[in-house]
Short mmCIF file of C-alpha atoms in Angstrom, two decimals:
data_model
loop_
_atom_site.label_atom_id
_atom_site.label_comp_id
_atom_site.label_asym_id
_atom_site.label_seq_id
_atom_site.Cartn_x
_atom_site.Cartn_y
_atom_site.Cartn_z
CA MET A 1 101.86 111.00 126.25
CA ALA A 2 100.28 108.22 123.46
CA VAL A 3 97.33 107.22 125.24
CA LEU A 4 96.49 111.25 125.13
CA ARG A 5 96.81 111.14 121.85
CA VAL A 6 94.34 109.06 120.60
CA LEU A 7 92.12 110.74 123.43
CA ALA A 8 92.61 113.90 121.65
CA LEU A 9 92.04 112.54 118.21
CA ALA A 10 89.16 110.52 119.51
CA ALA A 11 87.50 114.10 120.62
CA VAL A 12 88.43 115.62 116.85
CA ALA A 13 87.00 112.35 114.93
CA LEU A 14 83.87 112.16 116.45
CA LEU A 15 83.32 115.80 115.32
CA THR A 16 84.18 115.38 112.13
CA LEU A 17 82.42 112.10 111.60
CA ALA A 18 79.13 111.74 110.09
CA SER A 19 76.64 110.38 112.35
CA ALA A 20 75.24 107.80 109.27
CA ALA A 21 79.09 106.42 110.06
CA LEU A 22 78.70 105.88 113.31
CA ALA A 23 75.88 104.21 112.91
CA GLN A 24 77.35 102.02 109.99
CA PRO A 25 78.35 98.10 111.31
CA ALA A 26 81.78 98.22 112.19
CA ARG A 27 82.78 95.39 110.73
CA ASP A 28 82.67 96.77 107.43
CA LEU A 29 84.51 99.62 108.52
CA PHE A 30 87.12 97.70 109.85
CA GLY A 31 87.04 95.31 107.23
CA ALA A 32 88.17 97.59 104.72
CA MET A 33 91.49 98.68 106.76
CA HIS A 34 94.06 96.93 105.23
CA ALA A 35 97.37 98.68 106.97
CA PRO A 36 97.75 99.84 110.56
CA THR A 37 98.22 103.30 112.01
CA THR A 38 101.39 104.65 112.28
CA GLY A 39 102.49 105.57 115.53
CA PRO A 40 102.70 103.37 119.46
CA GLU A 41 100.42 99.99 119.74
CA ILE A 42 97.44 100.65 122.40
CA PRO A 43 94.88 97.79 122.45
CA VAL A 44 91.78 99.96 122.84
CA GLY A 45 88.72 98.60 124.47
CA SER A 46 87.92 94.76 125.40
CA TYR A 47 88.38 91.94 123.28
CA ALA A 48 84.92 91.60 121.89
CA LYS A 49 84.70 95.43 121.32
CA GLY A 50 87.47 97.35 120.92
CA CYS A 51 90.41 97.86 118.51
CA ILE A 52 94.41 98.44 117.92
CA ALA A 53 96.12 101.38 117.08
CA GLY A 54 100.00 100.41 116.04
CA ALA A 55 99.31 97.13 114.99
CA VAL A 56 102.02 94.64 113.42
CA GLN A 57 101.82 91.92 110.87
CA LEU A 58 102.82 88.69 111.58
CA PRO A 59 105.07 86.98 108.69
CA THR A 60 103.65 84.34 106.39
CA ASP A 61 106.59 82.16 107.75
CA GLY A 62 108.96 81.66 110.72
CA PRO A 63 110.96 79.84 112.64
CA GLY A 64 108.64 76.95 114.28
CA TRP A 65 105.18 78.25 112.43
CA GLN A 66 103.64 78.69 109.10
CA ALA A 67 100.39 81.14 108.70
CA MET A 68 97.24 80.08 107.49
CA ARG A 69 94.65 81.79 105.55
CA LEU A 70 96.45 84.21 104.50
CA SER A 71 93.83 85.80 101.75
CA ARG A 72 91.29 87.17 104.92
CA ASP A 73 94.31 89.53 105.80
CA ARG A 74 94.16 88.83 109.98
CA ARG A 75 97.64 88.45 110.63
CA TRP A 76 97.74 91.55 112.61
CA GLY A 77 97.70 92.32 116.26
CA SER A 78 100.51 93.41 118.89
CA ALA A 79 103.75 93.26 119.44
CA GLU A 80 103.59 90.74 122.48
CA LEU A 81 101.14 88.43 120.19
CA VAL A 82 103.86 88.17 117.70
CA ASN A 83 106.25 87.30 119.75
CA TYR A 84 104.37 84.93 121.77
CA ILE A 85 103.76 83.06 118.56
CA GLY A 86 107.45 82.92 118.33
CA ALA A 87 108.60 81.81 121.83
CA LEU A 88 105.14 79.28 121.48
CA ALA A 89 107.20 77.53 118.59
CA GLN A 90 110.62 77.64 120.15
CA SER A 91 109.04 76.13 123.50
CA ALA A 92 107.16 73.48 121.82
CA ALA A 93 109.78 72.53 119.57
CA GLN A 94 111.72 71.27 122.65
CA ASP A 95 109.46 68.56 122.97
CA GLY A 96 109.79 67.44 119.61
CA TRP A 97 106.88 69.43 118.23
CA PRO A 98 107.65 70.22 114.01
CA GLY A 99 105.78 73.95 114.47
CA ILE A 100 102.84 75.60 114.53
CA LEU A 101 100.03 76.36 112.12
CA VAL A 102 98.37 79.92 113.40
CA GLY A 103 95.20 80.80 112.25
CA ASP A 104 93.55 83.88 112.55
CA MET A 105 94.50 86.57 115.16
CA GLY A 106 93.05 90.20 114.08
CA GLN A 107 92.62 93.03 111.55
CA ALA A 108 94.85 95.55 110.95
CA ARG A 109 93.10 98.36 113.22
CA GLY A 110 91.74 95.56 115.15
CA GLY A 111 87.67 95.55 115.22
CA PRO A 112 84.68 93.50 114.62
CA MET A 113 85.25 91.17 112.00
CA ALA A 114 83.00 90.31 109.24
CA SER A 115 82.44 86.43 110.39
CA GLY A 116 84.29 84.03 112.52
CA HIS A 117 84.84 85.48 115.37
CA ALA A 118 83.11 88.04 118.60
CA SER A 119 86.48 88.39 120.02
CA HIS A 120 90.26 89.04 118.02
CA GLN A 121 89.56 93.02 118.33
CA ILE A 122 92.33 94.34 120.10
CA GLY A 123 95.45 92.29 119.06
CA LEU A 124 96.18 89.88 121.83
CA ASP A 125 93.77 86.83 120.46
CA VAL A 126 95.20 84.15 118.32
CA ASP A 127 94.02 80.75 116.54
CA ILE A 128 96.75 77.76 116.86
CA TRP A 129 95.69 74.63 114.75
CA PHE A 130 96.36 71.26 116.69
CA GLU A 131 97.53 70.25 113.44
CA ARG A 132 101.85 69.61 113.61
CA MET A 133 103.12 72.18 110.80
CA PRO A 134 104.01 70.01 107.68
CA ASP A 135 108.09 69.44 106.86
CA TYR A 136 108.13 71.54 104.12
CA LYS A 137 106.56 75.28 102.92
CA LEU A 138 102.94 75.27 101.86
CA SER A 139 101.95 76.42 98.95
CA ALA A 140 99.34 79.50 98.57
CA ASP A 141 96.46 77.13 97.52
CA GLU A 142 97.50 74.52 100.72
CA ARG A 143 97.53 77.68 103.41
CA GLU A 144 93.63 78.39 101.69
CA ASN A 145 92.16 74.73 101.36
CA LEU A 146 93.98 72.52 104.15
CA SER A 147 91.42 71.99 106.94
CA ALA A 148 91.88 71.93 110.39
CA ARG A 149 90.42 68.33 112.11
CA SER A 150 88.33 67.97 114.51
CA MET A 151 90.03 66.41 117.64
CA LEU A 152 86.94 64.61 118.95
CA LYS A 153 85.33 61.23 117.95
CA LYS A 154 82.64 61.84 115.55
CA GLY A 155 79.08 62.84 116.98
CA THR A 156 81.03 63.08 120.64
CA ARG A 157 82.09 65.85 122.86
CA ASP A 158 85.34 63.43 123.83
CA ILE A 159 88.84 63.40 122.80
CA ASP A 160 89.88 61.02 119.31
CA PRO A 161 92.82 59.29 120.98
CA GLN A 162 94.04 58.78 117.60
CA ARG A 163 93.99 62.30 117.24
CA PHE A 164 94.55 64.23 120.04
CA GLY A 165 97.45 62.59 122.82
CA GLU A 166 100.51 63.43 124.56
CA ALA A 167 102.12 66.03 122.00
CA GLN A 168 98.94 68.12 121.79
CA ARG A 169 98.92 68.10 125.76
CA LEU A 170 102.16 68.96 125.99
CA LEU A 171 101.71 71.77 123.41
CA LEU A 172 98.64 73.18 125.04
CA TYR A 173 100.94 73.21 128.84
CA ARG A 174 103.65 75.23 126.81
CA ALA A 175 101.00 77.85 125.79
CA ALA A 176 99.45 78.21 128.86
CA GLU A 177 102.69 78.38 130.70
CA LEU A 178 104.07 81.48 128.55
CA PRO A 179 103.98 84.62 130.08
CA GLY A 180 101.33 86.62 129.82
CA VAL A 181 98.52 83.93 128.91
CA ALA A 182 95.00 85.21 130.51
CA ARG A 183 92.81 82.26 128.76
CA ILE A 184 93.32 79.81 125.90
CA PHE A 185 89.87 78.21 125.31
CA VAL A 186 89.57 74.66 124.05
CA ALA A 187 86.56 71.88 123.50
CA PRO A 188 85.40 70.78 126.74
CA GLY A 189 86.44 67.27 125.85
CA ILE A 190 89.90 68.34 125.32
CA LYS A 191 89.78 69.86 128.45
CA LYS A 192 88.75 66.89 130.04
CA SER A 193 91.70 64.60 128.57
CA LEU A 194 93.96 67.50 130.44
CA CYS A 195 91.99 67.00 133.82
CA ALA A 196 92.38 63.23 133.65
CA VAL A 197 96.24 63.60 133.31
CA THR A 198 98.98 63.99 136.20
CA TRP A 199 100.45 66.66 136.41
CA ARG A 200 103.39 67.56 138.62
CA ASP A 201 101.97 71.34 138.70
CA ARG A 202 97.91 71.39 137.77
CA SER A 203 98.00 75.48 138.18
CA PHE A 204 98.35 75.93 134.16
CA LEU A 205 94.86 74.34 133.88
CA ASN A 206 93.34 77.28 135.36
CA LYS A 207 93.89 79.50 132.24
CA ILE A 208 92.63 76.49 129.31
CA ARG A 209 88.82 77.01 129.62
CA PRO A 210 86.35 74.76 127.96
CA TRP A 211 84.20 76.89 124.95
CA TYR A 212 82.12 76.23 122.00
CA GLY A 213 83.60 75.27 118.43
CA HIS A 214 87.21 75.09 119.37
CA ASP A 215 87.78 71.38 118.73
CA ASP A 216 90.20 71.83 115.81
CA HIS A 217 92.21 74.27 117.34
CA PHE A 218 92.98 76.18 120.64
CA HIS A 219 92.03 80.22 120.74
CA VAL A 220 94.89 82.38 122.81
CA ARG A 221 94.02 85.17 124.82
CA LEU A 222 97.32 87.37 126.38
CA ASP A 223 96.63 89.89 129.28
CA CYS A 224 96.60 93.38 128.25
CA PRO A 225 100.03 94.91 128.28
CA ALA A 226 100.85 96.50 131.03
CA GLY A 227 100.19 100.84 131.61
CA VAL A 228 97.80 100.67 128.69
CA GLU A 229 94.76 102.05 130.10
CA LEU A 230 92.34 101.90 127.25
CA CYS A 231 92.97 98.20 127.34
CA VAL A 232 90.42 96.06 129.49
CA ASN A 233 91.40 92.73 130.23
CA GLN A 234 88.93 89.73 131.12
CA ALA A 235 87.87 89.02 134.92
CA PRO A 236 90.38 86.57 136.50
CA ALA A 237 89.40 82.85 135.83
CA PRO A 238 87.63 81.54 138.87
CA ALA A 239 90.04 79.71 141.39
CA GLY A 240 91.05 76.09 140.91
CA ASP A 241 91.97 73.88 138.03
CA GLY A 242 88.62 74.00 136.55
CA CYS A 243 88.05 70.05 136.37
CA GLY A 244 85.03 69.84 138.80
CA ALA A 245 81.91 70.75 138.47
CA GLU A 246 81.95 73.73 135.96
CA LEU A 247 83.25 70.91 133.51
CA ASP A 248 80.32 68.36 133.89
CA TYR A 249 78.59 71.34 132.98
CA TRP A 250 80.14 70.97 129.39
CA PHE A 251 78.52 67.69 129.23
CA THR A 252 75.03 68.12 129.68
CA ASP A 253 72.54 69.10 127.28
CA GLU A 254 72.74 72.75 128.69
CA PRO A 255 75.19 74.68 127.27
CA TYR A 256 73.52 73.37 123.74
CA LYS A 257 70.19 74.37 123.75
CA PRO A 258 69.26 77.22 121.35
CA SER A 259 69.01 80.50 122.51
CA ASP A 260 65.15 82.23 122.77
CA LYS A 261 66.83 85.49 122.38
CA PRO A 262 66.96 87.33 119.04
CA PRO A 263 70.32 87.74 117.70
CA ALA A 264 72.26 90.91 118.32
CA PRO A 265 72.71 93.04 116.18
CA PRO A 266 76.40 93.97 114.87
CA LEU A 267 78.34 96.16 116.51
CA THR A 268 78.07 99.72 115.03
CA LEU A 269 81.32 102.00 115.64
CA ALA A 270 79.20 103.98 117.96
CA ASP A 271 79.08 100.97 120.51
CA LEU A 272 82.92 101.12 120.46
CA PRO A 273 85.27 102.95 122.34
CA LYS A 274 85.72 106.53 121.52
CA ALA A 275 88.88 106.28 120.33
CA CYS A 276 88.45 103.94 117.57
CA THR A 277 87.17 106.70 115.90
CA ALA A 278 90.47 108.09 115.86
CA VAL A 279 92.10 104.56 115.38
CA LEU A 280 89.98 104.25 112.22
CA LYS A 281 90.58 107.37 110.93
CA ALA A 282 94.35 107.69 111.49
CA ASP A 283 96.92 108.00 108.80
#
């Protein structure tokens, strides 16, 4: 019934929203929203083209975590995502990890952001720093200005063993083993480090995928909640542990060649699923 209500609201919203608004960059419209919709949680669309109704906000601090970059107001997501963060903090503590620093999740109603991410739009993505949480409560200034350090040797694609070691590998193992995880994105060198270890069960490696720019944090993506028809899952990862030719490709120059295609224009509201218009206009 909740999905039908959103679709009905979308139809009304499209009739009342000016065509000029539909052509506006969606990042401006969703970036201006700082409160979620009331009502049920409904992720709408895909990770890089969607929105979320009924998002919840991660508390600034919790058992085993502290949130960073509070001024961005990107601590919103599905209840599943908030629960996942708490579960990861609890699981990682079993290995002695002192707590996790939480980076960007999503905006209050999801949607495209003005900077930093193409995805994180439907409340199912979160960035986790590789830095350990300190044993004190960070100040507001520290949360804004402390930097996450790269786990790679400067000027290379390989890990720096002084920064990335067993503790970080176990953190990624814990992150991938929790229920509902679709993908975890890391720098290729970090994936290579995981592949080099003898694991009793290597199946979790399938979820850990190499991607650009993830050398100082890892990006967790959850599956769509069961039964939410408006939410579009990413295609399953290729079979296997991803440690062969697929990973070797990332250590060639090919992935890093500048594109000869012009930059894509920013997404407009008309580019998003129609239900996102209702999410934007809802109370």
